[in-house]
Amino acid sequence: MKKRYKFVIDCANCAAKVEAAVKKIDGVNDATVNFMAQKLVLDADDARFDQILEEVIATAKKVEPDCELTV
């Protein structure tokens, strides 16, 4: 399942770090963080999507505490 979210992040380097960390999460097929558009596109396993989304939020906050994901 692929979904788009508003993702507020302060810099392009931080966006790249968050993207790399999110891609390592089990069940994530692909993830793209676009700093200029302030968006996150997440492609993950349908059966566990909600659980994976919670992990994505926690991981993003760990990498960049000031980021904000709007679900």
Short mmCIF file of C-alpha atoms in Angstrom, two decimals:
data_model
loop_
_atom_site.label_atom_id
_atom_site.label_comp_id
_atom_site.label_asym_id
_atom_site.label_seq_id
_atom_site.Cartn_x
_atom_site.Cartn_y
_atom_site.Cartn_z
CA MET A 1 0.00 0.00 0.00
CA LYS A 2 1.33 3.43 -0.92
CA LYS A 3 0.28 6.56 0.96
CA ARG A 4 1.36 10.20 1.03
CA TYR A 5 1.70 12.33 4.15
CA LYS A 6 2.54 15.94 4.92
CA PHE A 7 6.00 15.81 6.50
CA VAL A 8 7.48 19.02 7.86
CA ILE A 9 11.26 18.87 8.15
CA ASP A 10 13.85 21.64 8.45
CA CYS A 11 16.61 20.69 6.01
CA ALA A 12 17.38 18.51 3.00
CA ASN A 13 20.15 16.65 4.82
CA CYS A 14 17.76 15.73 7.64
CA ALA A 15 15.21 14.54 5.07
CA ALA A 16 17.83 12.26 3.50
CA LYS A 17 18.76 10.81 6.90
CA VAL A 18 15.10 10.15 7.77
CA GLU A 19 14.49 8.55 4.36
CA ALA A 20 17.46 6.20 4.78
CA ALA A 21 16.36 5.21 8.30
CA VAL A 22 12.73 4.61 7.26
CA LYS A 23 13.79 2.40 4.35
CA LYS A 24 15.51 0.05 6.85
CA ILE A 25 12.27 -0.66 8.75
CA ASP A 26 10.97 -4.20 8.27
CA GLY A 27 7.89 -4.15 6.04
CA VAL A 28 8.75 -0.91 4.24
CA ASN A 29 8.99 -1.53 0.49
CA ASP A 30 10.03 2.04 -0.34
CA ALA A 31 10.00 5.50 1.18
CA THR A 32 10.67 8.95 -0.22
CA VAL A 33 11.06 12.12 1.82
CA ASN A 34 10.81 15.26 -0.30
CA PHE A 35 12.18 18.29 1.56
CA MET A 36 10.99 20.85 -1.01
CA ALA A 37 7.42 19.50 -1.13
CA GLN A 38 7.43 18.67 2.61
CA LYS A 39 6.01 15.19 1.87
CA LEU A 40 6.64 11.57 2.76
CA VAL A 41 5.57 8.82 0.37
CA LEU A 42 5.45 5.47 2.14
CA ASP A 43 5.02 2.11 0.42
CA ALA A 44 4.66 -0.65 3.00
CA ASP A 45 3.11 -4.05 3.70
CA ASP A 46 -0.71 -3.77 3.64
CA ALA A 47 -1.32 -6.22 6.48
CA ARG A 48 0.86 -4.31 8.96
CA PHE A 49 0.59 -0.77 7.59
CA ASP A 50 -0.63 0.90 10.80
CA GLN A 51 2.09 -0.75 12.89
CA ILE A 52 4.74 0.18 10.31
CA LEU A 53 3.50 3.78 10.25
CA GLU A 54 3.97 4.00 14.03
CA GLU A 55 7.54 2.71 13.61
CA VAL A 56 8.13 5.25 10.83
CA ILE A 57 6.99 8.11 13.09
CA ALA A 58 9.17 6.90 15.98
CA THR A 59 12.19 6.47 13.70
CA ALA A 60 11.74 9.90 12.12
CA LYS A 61 11.51 11.52 15.57
CA LYS A 62 14.66 9.66 16.66
CA VAL A 63 16.62 10.93 13.65
CA GLU A 64 15.15 14.45 13.60
CA PRO A 65 13.20 15.38 16.76
CA ASP A 66 11.79 18.58 15.25
CA CYS A 67 10.10 16.87 12.28
CA GLU A 68 6.31 16.58 12.12
CA LEU A 69 4.28 13.95 10.25
CA THR A 70 0.61 14.70 9.66
CA VAL A 71 -1.45 11.51 9.43
#
